[in-house]
Coordinates of C-alpha atoms in Angstrom, one line a residue:
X204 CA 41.6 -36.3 -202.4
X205 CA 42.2 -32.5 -202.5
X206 CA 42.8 -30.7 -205.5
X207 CA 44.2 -26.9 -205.5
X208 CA 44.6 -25.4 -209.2
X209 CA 47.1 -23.2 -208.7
X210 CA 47.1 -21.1 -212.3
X211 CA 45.9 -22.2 -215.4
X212 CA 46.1 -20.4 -219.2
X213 CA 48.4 -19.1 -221.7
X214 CA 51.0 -17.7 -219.2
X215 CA 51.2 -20.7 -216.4
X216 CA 49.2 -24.3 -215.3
X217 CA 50.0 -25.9 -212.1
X218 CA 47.5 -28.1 -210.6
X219 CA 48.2 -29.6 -206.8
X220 CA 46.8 -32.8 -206.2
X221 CA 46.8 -33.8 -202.0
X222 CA 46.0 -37.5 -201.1
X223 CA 46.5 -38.5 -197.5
X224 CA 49.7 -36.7 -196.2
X225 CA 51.5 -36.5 -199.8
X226 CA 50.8 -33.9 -202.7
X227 CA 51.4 -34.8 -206.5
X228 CA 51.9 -31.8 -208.7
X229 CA 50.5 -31.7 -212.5
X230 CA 52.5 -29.2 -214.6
X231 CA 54.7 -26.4 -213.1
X232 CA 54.4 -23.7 -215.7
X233 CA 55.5 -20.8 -213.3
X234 CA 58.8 -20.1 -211.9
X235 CA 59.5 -21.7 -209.0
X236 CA 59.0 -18.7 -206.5
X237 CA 55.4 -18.2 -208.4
X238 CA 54.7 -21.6 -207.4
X239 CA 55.9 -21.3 -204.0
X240 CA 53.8 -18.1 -203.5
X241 CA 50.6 -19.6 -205.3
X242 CA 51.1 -22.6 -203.3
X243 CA 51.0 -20.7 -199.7
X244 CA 47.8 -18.9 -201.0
X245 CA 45.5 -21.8 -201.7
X246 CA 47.2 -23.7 -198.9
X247 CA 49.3 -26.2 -200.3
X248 CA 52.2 -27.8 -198.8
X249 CA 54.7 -28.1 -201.5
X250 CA 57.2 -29.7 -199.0
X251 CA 54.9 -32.6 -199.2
X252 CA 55.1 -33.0 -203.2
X253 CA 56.3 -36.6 -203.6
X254 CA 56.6 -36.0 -208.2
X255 CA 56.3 -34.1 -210.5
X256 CA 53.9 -35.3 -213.4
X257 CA 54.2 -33.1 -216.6
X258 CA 51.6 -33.7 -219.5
X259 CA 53.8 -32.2 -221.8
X260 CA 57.0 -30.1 -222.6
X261 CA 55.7 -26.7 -223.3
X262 CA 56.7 -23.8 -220.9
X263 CA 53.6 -23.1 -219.6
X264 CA 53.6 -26.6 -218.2
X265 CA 57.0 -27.4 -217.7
X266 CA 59.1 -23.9 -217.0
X267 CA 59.6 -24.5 -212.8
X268 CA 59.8 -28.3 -213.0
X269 CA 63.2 -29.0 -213.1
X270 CA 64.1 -26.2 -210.9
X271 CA 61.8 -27.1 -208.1
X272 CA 61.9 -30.8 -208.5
X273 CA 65.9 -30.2 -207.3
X274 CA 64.9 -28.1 -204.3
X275 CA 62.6 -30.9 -203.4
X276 CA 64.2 -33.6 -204.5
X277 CA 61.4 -34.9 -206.3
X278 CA 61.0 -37.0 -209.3
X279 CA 59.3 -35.9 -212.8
X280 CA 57.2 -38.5 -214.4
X281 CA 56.3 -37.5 -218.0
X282 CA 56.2 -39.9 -222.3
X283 CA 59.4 -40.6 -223.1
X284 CA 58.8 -37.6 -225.9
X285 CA 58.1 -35.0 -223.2
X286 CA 61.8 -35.8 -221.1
X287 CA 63.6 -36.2 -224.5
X288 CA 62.6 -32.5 -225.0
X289 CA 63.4 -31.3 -222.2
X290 CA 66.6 -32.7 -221.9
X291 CA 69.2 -30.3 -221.3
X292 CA 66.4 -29.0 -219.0
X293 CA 66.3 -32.1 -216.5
X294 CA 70.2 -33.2 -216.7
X295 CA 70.9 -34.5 -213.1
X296 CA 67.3 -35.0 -211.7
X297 CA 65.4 -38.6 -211.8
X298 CA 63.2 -38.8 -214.3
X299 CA 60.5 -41.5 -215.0
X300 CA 58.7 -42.5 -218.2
X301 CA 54.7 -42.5 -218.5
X302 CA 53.4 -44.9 -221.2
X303 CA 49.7 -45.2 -222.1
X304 CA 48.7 -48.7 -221.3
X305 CA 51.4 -49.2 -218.3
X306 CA 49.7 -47.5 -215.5
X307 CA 51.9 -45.8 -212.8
X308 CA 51.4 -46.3 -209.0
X309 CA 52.9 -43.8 -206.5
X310 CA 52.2 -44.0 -202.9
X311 CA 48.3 -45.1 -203.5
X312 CA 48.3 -43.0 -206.1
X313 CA 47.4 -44.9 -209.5
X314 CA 47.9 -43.0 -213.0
X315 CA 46.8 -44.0 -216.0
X316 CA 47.7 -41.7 -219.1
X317 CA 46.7 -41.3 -222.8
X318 CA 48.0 -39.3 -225.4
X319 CA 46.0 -35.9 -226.7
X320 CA 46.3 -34.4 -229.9
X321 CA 48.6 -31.2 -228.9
X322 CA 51.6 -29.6 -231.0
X323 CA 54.0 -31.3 -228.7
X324 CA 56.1 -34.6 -228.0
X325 CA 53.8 -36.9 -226.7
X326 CA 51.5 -34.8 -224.5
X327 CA 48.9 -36.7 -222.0
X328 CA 46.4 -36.6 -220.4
X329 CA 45.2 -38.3 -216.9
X330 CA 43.5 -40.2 -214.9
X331 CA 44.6 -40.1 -211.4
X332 CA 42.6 -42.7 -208.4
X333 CA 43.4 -42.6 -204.8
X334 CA 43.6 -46.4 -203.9
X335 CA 42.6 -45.4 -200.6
X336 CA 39.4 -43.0 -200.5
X337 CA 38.2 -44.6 -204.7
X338 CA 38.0 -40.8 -205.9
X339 CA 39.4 -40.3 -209.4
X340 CA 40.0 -37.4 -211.2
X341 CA 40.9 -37.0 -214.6
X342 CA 42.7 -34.0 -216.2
X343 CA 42.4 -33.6 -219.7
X344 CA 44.2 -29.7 -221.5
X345 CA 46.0 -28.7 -224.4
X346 CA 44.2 -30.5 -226.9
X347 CA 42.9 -29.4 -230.5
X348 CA 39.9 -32.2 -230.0
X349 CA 39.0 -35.3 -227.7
X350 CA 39.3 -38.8 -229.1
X351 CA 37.8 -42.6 -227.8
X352 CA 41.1 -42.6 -225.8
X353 CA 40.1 -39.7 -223.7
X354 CA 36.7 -40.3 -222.9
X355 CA 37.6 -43.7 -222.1
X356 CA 40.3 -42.1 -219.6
X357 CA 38.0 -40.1 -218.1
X358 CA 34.7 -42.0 -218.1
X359 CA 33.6 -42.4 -214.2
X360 CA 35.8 -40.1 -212.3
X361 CA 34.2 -38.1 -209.4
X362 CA 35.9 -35.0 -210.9
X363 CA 37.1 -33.6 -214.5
X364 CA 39.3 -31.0 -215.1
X365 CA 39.0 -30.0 -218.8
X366 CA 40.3 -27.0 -221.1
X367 CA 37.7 -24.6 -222.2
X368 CA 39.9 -22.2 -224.2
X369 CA 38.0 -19.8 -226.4
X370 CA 34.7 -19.2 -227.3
X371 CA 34.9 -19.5 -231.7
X372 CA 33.5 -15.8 -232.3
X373 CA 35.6 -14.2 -230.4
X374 CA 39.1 -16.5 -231.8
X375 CA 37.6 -15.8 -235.1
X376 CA 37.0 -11.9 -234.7
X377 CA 39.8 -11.3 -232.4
X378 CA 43.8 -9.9 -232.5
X379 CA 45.7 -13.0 -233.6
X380 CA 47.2 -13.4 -237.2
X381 CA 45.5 -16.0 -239.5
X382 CA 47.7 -19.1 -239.3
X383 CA 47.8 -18.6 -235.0
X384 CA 44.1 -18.6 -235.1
X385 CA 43.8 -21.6 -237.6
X386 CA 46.8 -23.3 -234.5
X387 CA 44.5 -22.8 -231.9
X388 CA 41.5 -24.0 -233.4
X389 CA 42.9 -27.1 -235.4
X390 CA 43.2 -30.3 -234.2
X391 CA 46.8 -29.7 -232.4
X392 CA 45.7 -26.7 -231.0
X393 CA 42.9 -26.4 -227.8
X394 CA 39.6 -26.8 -227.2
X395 CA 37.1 -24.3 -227.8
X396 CA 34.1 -24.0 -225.1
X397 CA 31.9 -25.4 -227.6
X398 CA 34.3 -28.5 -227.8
X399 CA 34.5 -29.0 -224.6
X400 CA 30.3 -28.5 -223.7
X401 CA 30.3 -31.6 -226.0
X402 CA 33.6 -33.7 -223.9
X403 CA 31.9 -32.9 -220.4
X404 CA 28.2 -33.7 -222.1
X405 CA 29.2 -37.5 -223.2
X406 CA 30.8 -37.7 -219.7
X407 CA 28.0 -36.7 -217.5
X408 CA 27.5 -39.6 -215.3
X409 CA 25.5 -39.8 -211.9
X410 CA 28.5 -40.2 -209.8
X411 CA 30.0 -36.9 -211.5
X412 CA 30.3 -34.2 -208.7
X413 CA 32.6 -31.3 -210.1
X414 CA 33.9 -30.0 -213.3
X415 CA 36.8 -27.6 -213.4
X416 CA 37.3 -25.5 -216.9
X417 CA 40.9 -25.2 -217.2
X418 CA 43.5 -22.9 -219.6
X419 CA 40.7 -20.3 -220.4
X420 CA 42.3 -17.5 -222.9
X421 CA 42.9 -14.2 -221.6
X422 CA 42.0 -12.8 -225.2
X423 CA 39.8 -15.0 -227.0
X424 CA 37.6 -16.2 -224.3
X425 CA 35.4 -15.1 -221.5
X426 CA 34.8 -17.0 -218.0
X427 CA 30.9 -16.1 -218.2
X428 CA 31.2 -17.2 -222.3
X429 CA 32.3 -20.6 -220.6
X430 CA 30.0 -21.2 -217.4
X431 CA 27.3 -21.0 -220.4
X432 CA 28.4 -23.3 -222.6
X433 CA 29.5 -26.0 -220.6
X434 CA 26.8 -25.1 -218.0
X435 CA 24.1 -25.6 -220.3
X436 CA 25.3 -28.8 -221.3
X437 CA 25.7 -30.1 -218.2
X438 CA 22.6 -29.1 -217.1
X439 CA 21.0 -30.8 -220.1
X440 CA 22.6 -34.6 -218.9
X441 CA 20.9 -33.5 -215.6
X442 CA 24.6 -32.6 -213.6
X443 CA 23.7 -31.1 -210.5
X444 CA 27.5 -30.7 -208.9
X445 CA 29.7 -28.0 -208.7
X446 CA 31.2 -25.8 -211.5
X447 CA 34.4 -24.4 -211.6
X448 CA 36.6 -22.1 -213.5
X449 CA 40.3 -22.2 -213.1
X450 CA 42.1 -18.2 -213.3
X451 CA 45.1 -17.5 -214.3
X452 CA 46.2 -14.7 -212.1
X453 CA 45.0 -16.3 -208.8
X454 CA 44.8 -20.0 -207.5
X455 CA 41.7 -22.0 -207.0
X456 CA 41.8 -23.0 -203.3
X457 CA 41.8 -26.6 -202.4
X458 CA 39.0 -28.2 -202.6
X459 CA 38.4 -31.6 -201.8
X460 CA 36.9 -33.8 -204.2
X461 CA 33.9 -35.8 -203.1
X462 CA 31.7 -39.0 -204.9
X463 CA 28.2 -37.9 -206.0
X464 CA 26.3 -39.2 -203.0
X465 CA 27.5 -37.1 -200.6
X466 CA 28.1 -33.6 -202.9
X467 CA 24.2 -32.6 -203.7
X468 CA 24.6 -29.1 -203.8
X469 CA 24.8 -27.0 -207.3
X470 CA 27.1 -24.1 -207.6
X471 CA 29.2 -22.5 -210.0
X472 CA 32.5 -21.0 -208.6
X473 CA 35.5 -19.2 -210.4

């Protein structure tokens, strides 16, 4: 499995997920000739997506979906509460409904979601295995804090994606009004780095070989404030993988996602 994020934070998430000859896109919060262009620079075939998986209804998850799911005649699979609001959004494309606890299998593909705690209509979260290679990766953002669903979605995959929003001092001292910091930092909101050193540190496992840091905020967070927190974590369950921090104004290249035994090298990347 190959994995391309191709924007993540405040302003757009798209994450490409290529398995054998057919790509599976999470989220397409950028129009659809951002996409496009992200696409050709980390190398991603878009003609090649077979869905369209949203976790949730937000527009920095969902604002090219509908438009480029009818240019590629593609499917969206999203909970029941994420299609019912986007309705008007979605009139005339097929849409499918994810339920936690009724896993999903497209073309060797198998999904299994849970819900996350997020100011939205049934957001998820995944897990997502190739049937052919074993990998599995599980994506876990916009979430105000984890739960024993998520870690049980995401114990033993080969790679996590996982938000690392803001570092506390800087939400706490920075430019937003009271009640949007108290959003961000309460249990609908996101996950702080701190929150999210303490996610990836009760998922440390030996098969773990990269970590991806996902919707990092432009104003209330820093990608160095992140690589520390988490970093030092990691290290501390003895993690000796790769490191990666997700951007927002450029894609992550695809990358191919590999079990522990053969990834022995450490690096941090962004």
């Amino acid at each position: 499995m190959k994995v391309a994020v191709l924007g993540s934070g405040s302003r757009g998430n798209a994450i490409a997920l290529q398995d054998n000859d057919q790509v599976l896109l999470i989220d397409a919060g950028f129009g659809a000739k951002s996409l496009k262009r992200r696409a050709t620079a980390a190398k991603v075939t878009l003609d090649r997506v077979a869905a369209i998986l949203l976790t949730h209804e937000h527009g920095d998850h969902s604002r090219g979906a509908a438009a480029l799911a009818r240019e590629l005649d593609c499917p969206v699979y999203a909970s029941a509460g994420t299609l019912r609001a986007l309705t008007r959004r979605n009139k005339g494309l097929k849409t499918f409904e994810i339920s936690p606890g009724d896993p999903v299998t497209l073309n060797g593909v198998h999904i299994r979601t849970c819900f996350t705690s997020h100011d939205a209509a049934e957001p998820l979260a995944f897990a997502v295995e190739s049937t052919s290679s074993g990998i599995r990766l599980g994506l876990a953002y916009d979430l105000g804090c984890s739960s024993a669903e998520i870690r049980g979605l995401l114990a033993g995959c080969d790679c996590l994606m996982v938000e690392s929003n803001h570092d506390d001092t800087m939400l706490r001292n920075g430019p937003y009004p009271a009640r949007v910091r108290y959003r961000i930092a309460g249990p609908g909101g996101h996950l702080s780095n701190r929150a999210a050193a303490q996610l990836l540190r009760d998922l440390v496992h030996e098969g773990l070989s990269t970590v991806v840091l996902l919707h990092l905020s432009d104003r209330c967070n820093r990608p160095e404030l992140a690589v520390r927190d988490v970093g030092d974590a990691l290290e501390s369950r003895g993690f000796g993988g790769t490191l990666m921090v997700a951007r927002q104004d450029k894609p992550l290249p695809l990358f191919e996602v590999v079990q522990r035994e053969r990834q022995l090298s450490l690096g941090i990347l962004g």
